[in-house]
PDB file of C-alpha atoms and ligand atoms in Angstrom:
ATOM      1  CA  MET A   1      16.102 -58.802 141.085  1.00 56.00           C
ATOM      2  CA  GLN A   2      13.732 -58.960 138.046  1.00 61.00           C
ATOM      3  CA  SER A   3      14.630 -61.668 135.422  1.00 86.00           C
ATOM      4  CA  VAL A   4      16.547 -60.051 132.776  1.00 95.00           C
ATOM      5  CA  ASP A   5      18.809 -61.530 129.988  1.00 97.00           C
ATOM      6  CA  TRP A   6      21.867 -59.393 131.135  1.00 98.00           C
ATOM      7  CA  GLU A   7      24.196 -60.977 128.758  1.00 97.00           C
ATOM      8  CA  ARG A   8      21.787 -59.949 125.857  1.00 97.00           C
ATOM      9  CA  ALA A   9      21.383 -56.406 127.188  1.00 98.00           C
ATOM     10  CA  ILE A  10      24.956 -55.865 127.324  1.00 97.00           C
ATOM     11  CA  ASN A  11      25.610 -57.036 123.927  1.00 96.00           C
ATOM     12  CA  GLU A  12      22.764 -55.037 122.566  1.00 95.00           C
ATOM     13  CA  ARG A  13      23.437 -51.884 124.397  1.00 97.00           C
ATOM     14  CA  ARG A  14      24.853 -48.726 122.510  1.00 95.00           C
ATOM     15  CA  SER A  15      25.058 -45.311 123.266  1.00 94.00           C
ATOM     16  CA  VAL A  16      22.330 -43.758 121.264  1.00 92.00           C
ATOM     17  CA  ARG A  17      22.119 -40.075 120.420  1.00 89.00           C
ATOM     18  CA  SER A  18      18.995 -39.803 117.888  1.00 88.00           C
ATOM     19  CA  TYR A  19      15.742 -40.292 119.443  1.00 90.00           C
ATOM     20  CA  GLU A  20      12.063 -40.565 118.401  1.00 90.00           C
ATOM     21  CA  PRO A  21      10.062 -37.685 119.611  1.00 86.00           C
ATOM     22  CA  ARG A  22       7.839 -39.426 122.093  1.00 91.00           C
ATOM     23  CA  ALA A  23       7.838 -39.880 125.939  1.00 94.00           C
ATOM     24  CA  VAL A  24       8.521 -43.317 127.437  1.00 97.00           C
ATOM     25  CA  GLU A  25       5.567 -45.252 127.674  1.00 97.00           C
ATOM     26  CA  PRO A  26       3.749 -45.192 131.017  1.00 98.00           C
ATOM     27  CA  ASP A  27       4.026 -48.959 131.614  1.00 98.00           C
ATOM     28  CA  THR A  28       7.632 -48.932 130.772  1.00 98.00           C
ATOM     29  CA  MET A  29       8.455 -45.937 132.858  1.00 98.00           C
ATOM     30  CA  SER A  30       6.718 -47.420 135.852  1.00 98.00           C
ATOM     31  CA  ARG A  31       8.781 -50.681 135.236  1.00 98.00           C
ATOM     32  CA  LEU A  32      11.915 -48.537 135.310  1.00 98.00           C
ATOM     33  CA  GLN A  33      10.951 -46.833 138.484  1.00 98.00           C
ATOM     34  CA  GLN A  34      10.229 -50.032 140.279  1.00 98.00           C
ATOM     35  CA  PHE A  35      13.462 -51.479 139.314  1.00 98.00           C
ATOM     36  CA  ALA A  36      15.235 -48.571 140.679  1.00 98.00           C
ATOM     37  CA  SER A  37      13.409 -48.718 143.816  1.00 97.00           C
ATOM     38  CA  GLU A  38      14.027 -52.270 144.304  1.00 96.00           C
ATOM     39  CA  LEU A  39      17.676 -52.671 142.732  1.00 96.00           C
ATOM     40  CA  HIS A  40      19.739 -54.666 144.904  1.00 94.00           C
ATOM     41  CA  VAL A  41      23.431 -54.698 144.714  1.00 97.00           C
ATOM     42  CA  PRO A  42      26.171 -56.547 146.730  1.00 97.00           C
ATOM     43  CA  PHE A  43      27.475 -53.701 148.734  1.00 98.00           C
ATOM     44  CA  ASP A  44      26.423 -50.566 150.712  1.00 97.00           C
ATOM     45  CA  HIS A  45      25.866 -47.522 148.869  1.00 97.00           C
ATOM     46  CA  ASP A  46      24.032 -44.083 148.902  1.00 95.00           C
ATOM     47  CA  VAL A  47      23.287 -43.802 145.048  1.00 98.00           C
ATOM     48  CA  ALA A  48      20.020 -42.540 143.945  1.00 98.00           C
ATOM     49  CA  ILE A  49      18.359 -42.709 140.600  1.00 98.00           C
ATOM     50  CA  ARG A  50      16.352 -39.721 139.677  1.00 98.00           C
ATOM     51  CA  PHE A  51      14.082 -39.648 136.928  1.00 98.00           C
ATOM     52  CA  PHE A  52      13.276 -36.170 135.388  1.00 97.00           C
ATOM     53  CA  LYS A  53      11.624 -34.540 132.378  1.00 95.00           C
ATOM     54  CA  ALA A  54      13.027 -31.715 130.351  1.00 92.00           C
ATOM     55  CA  ASP A  55      11.623 -30.004 127.578  1.00 83.00           C
ATOM     56  CA  PRO A  56      13.267 -31.148 124.499  1.00 76.00           C
ATOM     57  CA  SER A  57      16.088 -28.815 123.576  1.00 75.00           C
ATOM     58  CA  LYS A  58      19.661 -28.995 122.884  1.00 75.00           C
ATOM     59  CA  ARG A  59      20.863 -27.292 125.908  1.00 88.00           C
ATOM     60  CA  LEU A  60      21.107 -30.233 128.248  1.00 93.00           C
ATOM     61  CA  TYR A  61      23.537 -32.347 126.348  1.00 91.00           C
ATOM     62  CA  GLY A  62      25.223 -29.538 124.158  1.00 83.00           C
ATOM     63  CA  THR A  63      25.611 -31.868 121.339  1.00 74.00           C
ATOM     64  CA  PRO A  64      24.036 -31.654 117.802  1.00 63.00           C
ATOM     65  CA  LEU A  65      21.240 -33.851 119.441  1.00 66.00           C
ATOM     66  CA  THR A  66      17.580 -32.970 120.079  1.00 72.00           C
ATOM     67  CA  PRO A  67      17.157 -34.897 123.468  1.00 76.00           C
ATOM     68  CA  PRO A  68      13.734 -36.528 124.074  1.00 87.00           C
ATOM     69  CA  SER A  69      11.646 -35.521 127.211  1.00 91.00           C
ATOM     70  CA  ASP A  70      12.564 -38.494 129.767  1.00 96.00           C
ATOM     71  CA  HIS A  71      15.981 -38.826 131.655  1.00 97.00           C
ATOM     72  CA  ALA A  72      17.639 -40.241 134.502  1.00 98.00           C
ATOM     73  CA  ALA A  73      20.356 -38.767 136.767  1.00 98.00           C
ATOM     74  CA  PHE A  74      22.559 -40.930 138.853  1.00 98.00           C
ATOM     75  CA  MET A  75      23.053 -38.939 142.213  1.00 98.00           C
ATOM     76  CA  ALA A  76      26.069 -39.654 144.718  1.00 98.00           C
ATOM     77  CA  HIS A  77      28.678 -38.052 146.774  1.00 97.00           C
ATOM     78  CA  THR A  78      31.742 -37.285 144.673  1.00 97.00           C
ATOM     79  CA  ASP A  79      34.545 -39.136 146.526  1.00 98.00           C
ATOM     80  CA  ILE A  80      36.081 -41.823 144.420  1.00 97.00           C
ATOM     81  CA  VAL A  81      34.385 -44.882 145.612  1.00 98.00           C
ATOM     82  CA  SER A  82      31.007 -43.177 145.742  1.00 98.00           C
ATOM     83  CA  ILE A  83      31.212 -42.212 142.145  1.00 98.00           C
ATOM     84  CA  SER A  84      32.292 -45.603 141.162  1.00 98.00           C
ATOM     85  CA  LYS A  85      29.341 -47.192 142.898  1.00 98.00           C
ATOM     86  CA  ALA A  86      27.266 -44.585 140.957  1.00 98.00           C
ATOM     87  CA  GLY A  87      28.813 -46.286 137.710  1.00 98.00           C
ATOM     88  CA  PHE A  88      27.587 -49.738 138.962  1.00 99.00           C
ATOM     89  CA  VAL A  89      24.265 -48.901 140.026  1.00 98.00           C
ATOM     90  CA  GLY A  90      23.762 -46.710 136.760  1.00 98.00           C
ATOM     91  CA  GLU A  91      24.830 -49.240 134.424  1.00 98.00           C
ATOM     92  CA  LEU A  92      22.341 -51.654 135.980  1.00 98.00           C
ATOM     93  CA  LEU A  93      19.531 -49.118 135.112  1.00 98.00           C
ATOM     94  CA  ILE A  94      20.957 -48.658 131.621  1.00 98.00           C
ATOM     95  CA  LEU A  95      21.186 -52.251 130.936  1.00 98.00           C
ATOM     96  CA  TYR A  96      17.582 -52.778 132.344  1.00 98.00           C
ATOM     97  CA  ALA A  97      16.290 -50.073 130.166  1.00 98.00           C
ATOM     98  CA  THR A  98      18.079 -51.650 126.993  1.00 98.00           C
ATOM     99  CA  SER A  99      16.164 -54.885 127.980  1.00 98.00           C
ATOM    100  CA  LEU A 100      12.819 -52.789 127.830  1.00 98.00           C
ATOM    101  CA  GLY A 101      13.866 -51.640 124.259  1.00 97.00           C
ATOM    102  CA  LEU A 102      14.950 -48.152 125.400  1.00 97.00           C
ATOM    103  CA  ALA A 103      17.870 -46.138 124.070  1.00 96.00           C
ATOM    104  CA  THR A 104      20.255 -44.488 126.241  1.00 96.00           C
ATOM    105  CA  CYS A 105      23.577 -42.851 126.527  1.00 96.00           C
ATOM    106  CA  TRP A 106      25.792 -42.075 129.440  1.00 97.00           C
ATOM    107  CA  TYR A 107      26.627 -38.387 129.644  1.00 96.00           C
ATOM    108  CA  GLY A 108      29.279 -37.118 131.893  1.00 97.00           C
ATOM    109  CA  HIS A 109      29.257 -33.801 130.048  1.00 95.00           C
ATOM    110  CA  PHE A 110      25.822 -32.140 130.464  1.00 95.00           C
ATOM    111  CA  SER A 111      25.016 -28.541 131.202  1.00 95.00           C
ATOM    112  CA  LEU A 112      25.027 -28.044 134.816  1.00 96.00           C
ATOM    113  CA  ASP A 113      22.804 -24.927 134.620  1.00 94.00           C
ATOM    114  CA  GLU A 114      20.330 -26.666 132.517  1.00 94.00           C
ATOM    115  CA  LEU A 115      20.224 -29.687 134.628  1.00 95.00           C
ATOM    116  CA  GLU A 116      19.482 -27.528 137.717  1.00 95.00           C
ATOM    117  CA  ARG A 117      16.894 -25.707 135.961  1.00 94.00           C
ATOM    118  CA  VAL A 118      15.014 -28.945 134.947  1.00 94.00           C
ATOM    119  CA  MET A 119      15.908 -30.910 137.824  1.00 96.00           C
ATOM    120  CA  PRO A 120      16.721 -28.669 140.897  1.00 95.00           C
ATOM    121  CA  HIS A 121      19.371 -30.714 143.088  1.00 95.00           C
ATOM    122  CA  LEU A 122      22.282 -28.322 144.193  1.00 93.00           C
ATOM    123  CA  ASP A 123      22.368 -27.152 147.696  1.00 84.00           C
ATOM    124  CA  ALA A 124      23.885 -24.086 148.910  1.00 72.00           C
ATOM    125  CA  SER A 125      27.430 -25.345 149.317  1.00 68.00           C
ATOM    126  CA  SER A 126      27.273 -25.422 145.402  1.00 65.00           C
ATOM    127  CA  ASP A 127      26.491 -21.625 145.324  1.00 64.00           C
ATOM    128  CA  GLY A 128      29.100 -19.232 143.518  1.00 71.00           C
ATOM    129  CA  GLU A 129      30.587 -20.259 140.217  1.00 80.00           C
ATOM    130  CA  ARG A 130      29.254 -23.310 138.919  1.00 88.00           C
ATOM    131  CA  PRO A 131      31.173 -25.460 136.189  1.00 92.00           C
ATOM    132  CA  LYS A 132      29.815 -25.531 132.941  1.00 92.00           C
ATOM    133  CA  TRP A 133      29.816 -29.022 132.109  1.00 93.00           C
ATOM    134  CA  GLY A 134      29.251 -31.754 134.585  1.00 96.00           C
ATOM    135  CA  TYR A 135      29.461 -31.548 138.207  1.00 96.00           C
ATOM    136  CA  GLY A 136      32.739 -30.359 138.312  1.00 93.00           C
ATOM    137  CA  ARG A 137      36.383 -31.246 139.119  1.00 92.00           C
ATOM    138  CA  GLY A 138      37.927 -33.203 142.178  1.00 93.00           C
ATOM    139  CA  GLU A 139      35.298 -34.120 144.986  1.00 95.00           C
ATOM    140  CA  PRO A 140      32.868 -30.960 145.523  1.00 93.00           C
ATOM    141  CA  PRO A 141      31.014 -31.540 148.789  1.00 93.00           C
ATOM    142  CA  GLY A 142      27.318 -32.763 148.759  1.00 94.00           C
ATOM    143  CA  VAL A 143      25.451 -35.125 146.503  1.00 96.00           C
ATOM    144  CA  HIS A 144      25.572 -34.537 142.848  1.00 97.00           C
ATOM    145  CA  ALA A 145      24.356 -35.666 139.543  1.00 98.00           C
ATOM    146  CA  ILE A 146      27.471 -37.788 138.492  1.00 98.00           C
ATOM    147  CA  CYS A 147      26.063 -38.795 135.150  1.00 98.00           C
ATOM    148  CA  ILE A 148      22.796 -38.363 133.320  1.00 98.00           C
ATOM    149  CA  THR A 149      21.209 -40.381 130.378  1.00 97.00           C
ATOM    150  CA  PRO A 150      18.371 -40.027 128.140  1.00 96.00           C
ATOM    151  CA  LEU A 151      15.671 -42.509 128.109  1.00 97.00           C
ATOM    152  CA  ALA A 152      14.009 -42.873 124.781  1.00 95.00           C
ATOM    153  CA  TYR A 153      13.320 -44.660 121.732  1.00 95.00           C
ATOM    154  CA  TRP A 154      15.914 -45.068 119.083  1.00 91.00           C
ATOM    155  CA  ARG A 155      15.380 -43.175 115.800  1.00 87.00           C
ATOM    156  CA  LYS A 156      17.242 -45.638 113.260  1.00 77.00           C
ATOM    157  CA  GLU A 157      15.902 -43.958 110.531  1.00 67.00           C
ATOM    158  CA  GLY A 158      17.881 -40.744 109.264  1.00 53.00           C
ATOM    159  CA  LEU A 159      20.751 -41.022 111.696  1.00 53.00           C
ATOM    160  CA  ARG A 160      22.596 -38.097 111.712  1.00 55.00           C
ATOM    161  CA  ALA A 161      26.140 -37.749 110.542  1.00 58.00           C
ATOM    162  CA  PHE A 162      27.235 -37.222 114.141  1.00 57.00           C
ATOM    163  CA  ASP A 163      25.789 -40.570 115.126  1.00 58.00           C
ATOM    164  CA  ARG A 164      27.280 -42.395 112.135  1.00 57.00           C
ATOM    165  CA  ILE A 165      30.530 -41.143 112.884  1.00 56.00           C
ATOM    166  CA  THR A 166      30.424 -41.827 116.677  1.00 56.00           C
ATOM    167  CA  GLY A 167      28.972 -45.190 115.907  1.00 55.00           C
ATOM    168  CA  ALA A 168      31.528 -46.207 113.496  1.00 51.00           C
ATOM    169  CA  MET A 169      34.760 -44.617 115.448  1.00 50.00           C
ATOM    170  CA  MET A 170      33.677 -45.728 118.964  1.00 53.00           C
ATOM    171  CA  SER A 171      30.502 -47.859 119.680  1.00 57.00           C
ATOM    172  CA  TYR A 172      31.590 -51.233 118.461  1.00 68.00           C
ATOM    173  CA  ARG A 173      35.231 -51.257 118.926  1.00 91.00           C
ATOM    174  CA  ARG A 174      36.609 -52.808 122.083  1.00 96.00           C
ATOM    175  CA  LYS A 175      40.224 -53.952 123.066  1.00 96.00           C
ATOM    176  CA  PRO A 176      40.719 -58.051 123.060  1.00 96.00           C
ATOM    177  CA  LEU A 177      40.623 -59.395 126.596  1.00 97.00           C
ATOM    178  CA  ALA A 178      44.502 -60.259 126.323  1.00 96.00           C
ATOM    179  CA  GLU A 179      45.186 -56.650 126.241  1.00 96.00           C
ATOM    180  CA  LEU A 180      43.423 -55.937 129.488  1.00 98.00           C
ATOM    181  CA  LEU A 181      44.975 -58.937 131.626  1.00 97.00           C
ATOM    182  CA  GLN A 182      47.758 -57.801 133.988  1.00 95.00           C
ATOM    183  CA  ASP A 183      50.517 -59.606 135.687  1.00 85.00           C
ATOM    184  CA  GLY A 184      51.304 -62.128 132.853  1.00 84.00           C
ATOM    185  CA  ILE A 185      48.072 -64.078 133.113  1.00 91.00           C
ATOM    186  CA  HIS A 186      47.016 -65.663 129.985  1.00 94.00           C
ATOM    187  CA  GLU A 187      43.332 -65.573 128.545  1.00 95.00           C
ATOM    188  CA  ASP A 188      43.840 -69.337 127.673  1.00 96.00           C
ATOM    189  CA  ASP A 189      44.451 -70.112 131.591  1.00 95.00           C
ATOM    190  CA  LEU A 190      41.383 -68.424 132.810  1.00 97.00           C
ATOM    191  CA  SER A 191      38.529 -70.739 134.071  1.00 97.00           C
ATOM    192  CA  PRO A 192      35.558 -70.739 131.517  1.00 98.00           C
ATOM    193  CA  ASP A 193      33.628 -68.686 134.091  1.00 98.00           C
ATOM    194  CA  ILE A 194      35.997 -65.919 134.703  1.00 98.00           C
ATOM    195  CA  ARG A 195      36.764 -65.562 130.978  1.00 98.00           C
ATOM    196  CA  CYS A 196      32.895 -65.145 130.360  1.00 97.00           C
ATOM    197  CA  ALA A 197      32.876 -62.419 133.161  1.00 98.00           C
ATOM    198  CA  LEU A 198      35.813 -60.484 131.890  1.00 98.00           C
ATOM    199  CA  ASP A 199      34.619 -60.972 128.269  1.00 97.00           C
ATOM    200  CA  LEU A 200      31.244 -59.084 129.274  1.00 98.00           C
ATOM    201  CA  ALA A 201      33.258 -56.517 131.285  1.00 98.00           C
ATOM    202  CA  ARG A 202      35.572 -55.554 128.370  1.00 98.00           C
ATOM    203  CA  LYS A 203      32.207 -54.720 126.598  1.00 98.00           C
ATOM    204  CA  ALA A 204      31.439 -51.866 129.282  1.00 98.00           C
ATOM    205  CA  PRO A 205      30.956 -48.265 127.949  1.00 98.00           C
ATOM    206  CA  SER A 206      33.462 -45.985 128.830  1.00 97.00           C
ATOM    207  CA  ALA A 207      33.803 -42.036 128.082  1.00 96.00           C
ATOM    208  CA  ALA A 208      35.232 -41.598 124.851  1.00 94.00           C
ATOM    209  CA  ASN A 209      35.715 -45.561 124.549  1.00 95.00           C
ATOM    210  CA  SER A 210      38.693 -45.156 126.249  1.00 95.00           C
ATOM    211  CA  GLN A 211      38.324 -48.710 128.056  1.00 97.00           C
ATOM    212  CA  PHE A 212      41.129 -47.952 130.492  1.00 96.00           C
ATOM    213  CA  TRP A 213      40.225 -50.780 132.795  1.00 98.00           C
ATOM    214  CA  ARG A 214      42.641 -53.470 133.732  1.00 98.00           C
ATOM    215  CA  PHE A 215      42.001 -56.916 135.168  1.00 98.00           C
ATOM    216  CA  GLY A 216      44.042 -58.783 137.698  1.00 97.00           C
ATOM    217  CA  VAL A 217      43.428 -62.462 138.598  1.00 97.00           C
ATOM    218  CA  SER A 218      45.063 -64.263 141.321  1.00 96.00           C
ATOM    219  CA  ASP A 219      46.965 -67.282 140.757  1.00 94.00           C
ATOM    220  CA  ASP A 220      44.519 -69.640 142.313  1.00 95.00           C
ATOM    221  CA  GLN A 221      41.687 -67.607 140.317  1.00 96.00           C
ATOM    222  CA  ARG A 222      39.816 -66.872 143.445  1.00 97.00           C
ATOM    223  CA  THR A 223      40.216 -63.093 143.220  1.00 97.00           C
ATOM    224  CA  ILE A 224      39.385 -60.762 140.358  1.00 98.00           C
ATOM    225  CA  GLU A 225      40.596 -57.090 140.417  1.00 98.00           C
ATOM    226  CA  VAL A 226      39.242 -54.190 138.242  1.00 98.00           C
ATOM    227  CA  ALA A 227      40.852 -50.799 138.355  1.00 98.00           C
ATOM    228  CA  MET A 228      42.491 -48.310 136.151  1.00 97.00           C
ATOM    229  CA  PRO A 229      46.167 -48.373 135.774  1.00 94.00           C
ATOM    230  CA  GLU A 230      48.037 -46.458 138.795  1.00 91.00           C
ATOM    231  CA  GLY A 231      48.454 -42.941 137.682  1.00 88.00           C
ATOM    232  CA  TYR A 232      45.933 -43.026 134.743  1.00 91.00           C
ATOM    233  CA  ARG A 233      44.428 -39.609 133.843  1.00 86.00           C
ATOM    234  CA  HIS A 234      42.051 -38.926 131.006  1.00 84.00           C
ATOM    235  CA  PHE A 235      42.849 -35.772 128.749  1.00 81.00           C
ATOM    236  CA  LYS A 236      39.065 -34.800 128.748  1.00 87.00           C
ATOM    237  CA  TRP A 237      37.261 -37.093 131.270  1.00 94.00           C
ATOM    238  CA  GLU A 238      37.839 -36.171 134.988  1.00 94.00           C
ATOM    239  CA  HIS A 239      36.203 -39.071 136.680  1.00 97.00           C
ATOM    240  CA  PRO A 240      37.282 -42.380 135.273  1.00 97.00           C
ATOM    241  CA  ASN A 241      36.397 -44.251 138.220  1.00 98.00           C
ATOM    242  CA  VAL A 242      32.667 -44.022 137.360  1.00 98.00           C
ATOM    243  CA  ASP A 243      33.577 -46.110 134.117  1.00 98.00           C
ATOM    244  CA  ILE A 244      35.378 -48.442 136.409  1.00 98.00           C
ATOM    245  CA  GLY A 245      32.338 -48.973 138.360  1.00 98.00           C
ATOM    246  CA  ILE A 246      30.366 -49.473 135.129  1.00 98.00           C
ATOM    247  CA  CYS A 247      32.791 -52.180 133.995  1.00 98.00           C
ATOM    248  CA  ALA A 248      32.676 -53.681 137.655  1.00 98.00           C
ATOM    249  CA  SER A 249      28.728 -54.090 137.109  1.00 98.00           C
ATOM    250  CA  HIS A 250      29.436 -56.200 134.057  1.00 98.00           C
ATOM    251  CA  VAL A 251      31.859 -58.563 135.960  1.00 98.00           C
ATOM    252  CA  TRP A 252      29.299 -58.954 138.638  1.00 98.00           C
ATOM    253  CA  LEU A 253      26.503 -59.931 136.124  1.00 98.00           C
ATOM    254  CA  GLY A 254      28.848 -62.148 134.279  1.00 98.00           C
ATOM    255  CA  LEU A 255      29.698 -64.156 137.338  1.00 98.00           C
ATOM    256  CA  GLN A 256      26.123 -64.491 138.435  1.00 97.00           C
ATOM    257  CA  SER A 257      25.286 -65.511 134.911  1.00 96.00           C
ATOM    258  CA  ARG A 258      27.449 -68.470 135.491  1.00 97.00           C
ATOM    259  CA  GLY A 259      25.870 -69.423 138.846  1.00 97.00           C
ATOM    260  CA  ILE A 260      28.457 -67.536 140.862  1.00 98.00           C
ATOM    261  CA  ASN A 261      27.556 -65.075 143.751  1.00 97.00           C
ATOM    262  CA  PRO A 262      30.952 -63.361 144.399  1.00 98.00           C
ATOM    263  CA  GLY A 263      31.801 -61.506 147.371  1.00 98.00           C
ATOM    264  CA  VAL A 264      32.374 -57.762 146.070  1.00 98.00           C
ATOM    265  CA  HIS A 265      34.447 -55.034 147.830  1.00 98.00           C
ATOM    266  CA  VAL A 266      35.428 -51.610 146.656  1.00 98.00           C
ATOM    267  CA  ALA A 267      38.031 -49.514 148.047  1.00 98.00           C
ATOM    268  CA  ARG A 268      39.976 -46.396 147.440  1.00 97.00           C
ATOM    269  CA  ASP A 269      43.685 -46.584 146.529  1.00 96.00           C
ATOM    270  CA  ASN A 270      45.914 -43.584 145.497  1.00 93.00           C
ATOM    271  CA  GLY A 271      43.183 -41.850 143.293  1.00 93.00           C
ATOM    272  CA  ARG A 272      41.681 -45.265 142.130  1.00 97.00           C
ATOM    273  CA  ALA A 273      38.655 -47.351 143.049  1.00 98.00           C
ATOM    274  CA  ILE A 274      39.557 -50.890 143.070  1.00 98.00           C
ATOM    275  CA  TRP A 275      37.054 -53.598 142.788  1.00 98.00           C
ATOM    276  CA  THR A 276      37.624 -56.972 144.237  1.00 98.00           C
ATOM    277  CA  PHE A 277      35.558 -60.009 143.491  1.00 98.00           C
ATOM    278  CA  SER A 278      36.143 -63.201 145.737  1.00 98.00           C
ATOM    279  CA  VAL A 279      34.664 -66.341 143.649  1.00 96.00           C
TER     280      VAL A 279
HETATM  281  C1  FMN B 301      31.142 -42.295 132.234  1.00 78.21           C
HETATM  282  C2  FMN B 301      30.659 -42.042 130.809  1.00 78.21           C
HETATM  283  C3  FMN B 301      30.342 -40.820 130.378  1.00 78.21           C
HETATM  284  C4  FMN B 301      30.200 -40.404 129.208  1.00 78.21           C
HETATM  285  N1  FMN B 301      29.666 -39.053 128.589  1.00 78.21           N
HETATM  286  C5  FMN B 301      29.703 -38.841 127.417  1.00 78.21           C
HETATM  287  C6  FMN B 301      29.243 -37.521 127.043  1.00 78.21           C
HETATM  288  O1  FMN B 301      29.547 -36.578 127.874  1.00 78.21           O
HETATM  289  N2  FMN B 301      28.814 -37.444 125.696  1.00 78.21           N
HETATM  290  C7  FMN B 301      28.902 -38.457 124.857  1.00 78.21           C
HETATM  291  O2  FMN B 301      28.545 -38.071 123.490  1.00 78.21           O
HETATM  292  N3  FMN B 301      29.005 -39.639 125.206  1.00 78.21           N
HETATM  293  C8  FMN B 301      29.357 -39.844 126.401  1.00 78.21           C
HETATM  294  N4  FMN B 301      29.599 -41.296 126.725  1.00 78.21           N
HETATM  295  C9  FMN B 301      29.262 -42.326 125.773  1.00 78.21           C
HETATM  296  C10 FMN B 301      30.751 -42.761 125.329  1.00 78.21           C
HETATM  297  O3  FMN B 301      31.171 -42.074 124.294  1.00 78.21           O
HETATM  298  C11 FMN B 301      30.485 -44.572 124.542  1.00 78.21           C
HETATM  299  O4  FMN B 301      29.981 -45.120 125.715  1.00 78.21           O
HETATM  300  C12 FMN B 301      31.648 -45.012 124.055  1.00 78.21           C
HETATM  301  O5  FMN B 301      31.942 -44.334 122.999  1.00 78.21           O
HETATM  302  C13 FMN B 301      31.420 -46.545 123.578  1.00 78.21           C
HETATM  303  O6  FMN B 301      30.439 -46.483 122.697  1.00 78.21           O
HETATM  304  P1  FMN B 301      28.971 -47.491 123.277  1.00 78.21           P
HETATM  305  O7  FMN B 301      28.486 -47.006 124.437  1.00 78.21           O
HETATM  306  O8  FMN B 301      28.088 -47.163 122.014  1.00 78.21           O
HETATM  307  O9  FMN B 301      29.566 -48.761 123.306  1.00 78.21           O
HETATM  308  C14 FMN B 301      30.186 -41.441 128.024  1.00 78.21           C
HETATM  309  C15 FMN B 301      30.194 -42.856 128.466  1.00 78.21           C
HETATM  310  C16 FMN B 301      30.466 -43.082 129.744  1.00 78.21           C
HETATM  311  C17 FMN B 301      30.665 -44.597 130.541  1.00 78.21           C
END
């Protein structure tokens, strides 16, 4: 993988919803495309990153935002494990884009009609009534755009009220690690490597900043598990296993930054994707 200061990218990334009205520089775009085509992750997957252009309009994201012209979609099958892998792979692209100075924002709620118009991707099995926002509930058949992101330059001047509010309410707030550890393990008992990896993991983005991931660490600290609590349901976001994959990518980057190349396994269990790291 290209040499990137991942820790810095994790600390600098924010969901940005206000952009300069210009396209991504061609050189930057070709670096992104090269990164996507060479991306190596420690598991098999069929996640694809599709770059696309859309004429700036408010229709795609449906928020008080005028999106720029460049975007990426994270394409995958819709079973729980595949969407979680889309979260993992997508976050690597988002962090790489951050390291190139680009602004991004994960969007699970995009206008499906508008996305299909600017980036045709639905097959015949999706004919019939389409969901309005996002790819739909449950596990519809075929490959879908699981989430999308703008790729742009952050317009810091003249932030709209919407950005100020979401920035203040959501962006910077994260739960402390102690709240996320399960099975009675204490932060002070963690090895420095695991503590560092989990500290980067807790900074991951999640829909509405819900941060529903929980971390299990085995007594011998050879195994880390990342999953949402059993039976977790989000009142607005139907696919929280995407976010679990995003969080898992931060664990992986954190362990790698400490010189550890863990075994990585993801499995489905009762509606949850459970990521296991063997160190
Ligand atoms: C899977 C996922 C889906 C998201 N979907 C949306 C969305 O549809 N609309 C939106 O405005 N923000 C969306 N977000 C951005 C979150 O609100 C944001 O990540 C969270 O508030 C934390 O802020 P930060 O990313 O600035 O750290 C999404 C984030 C994730 C991880």
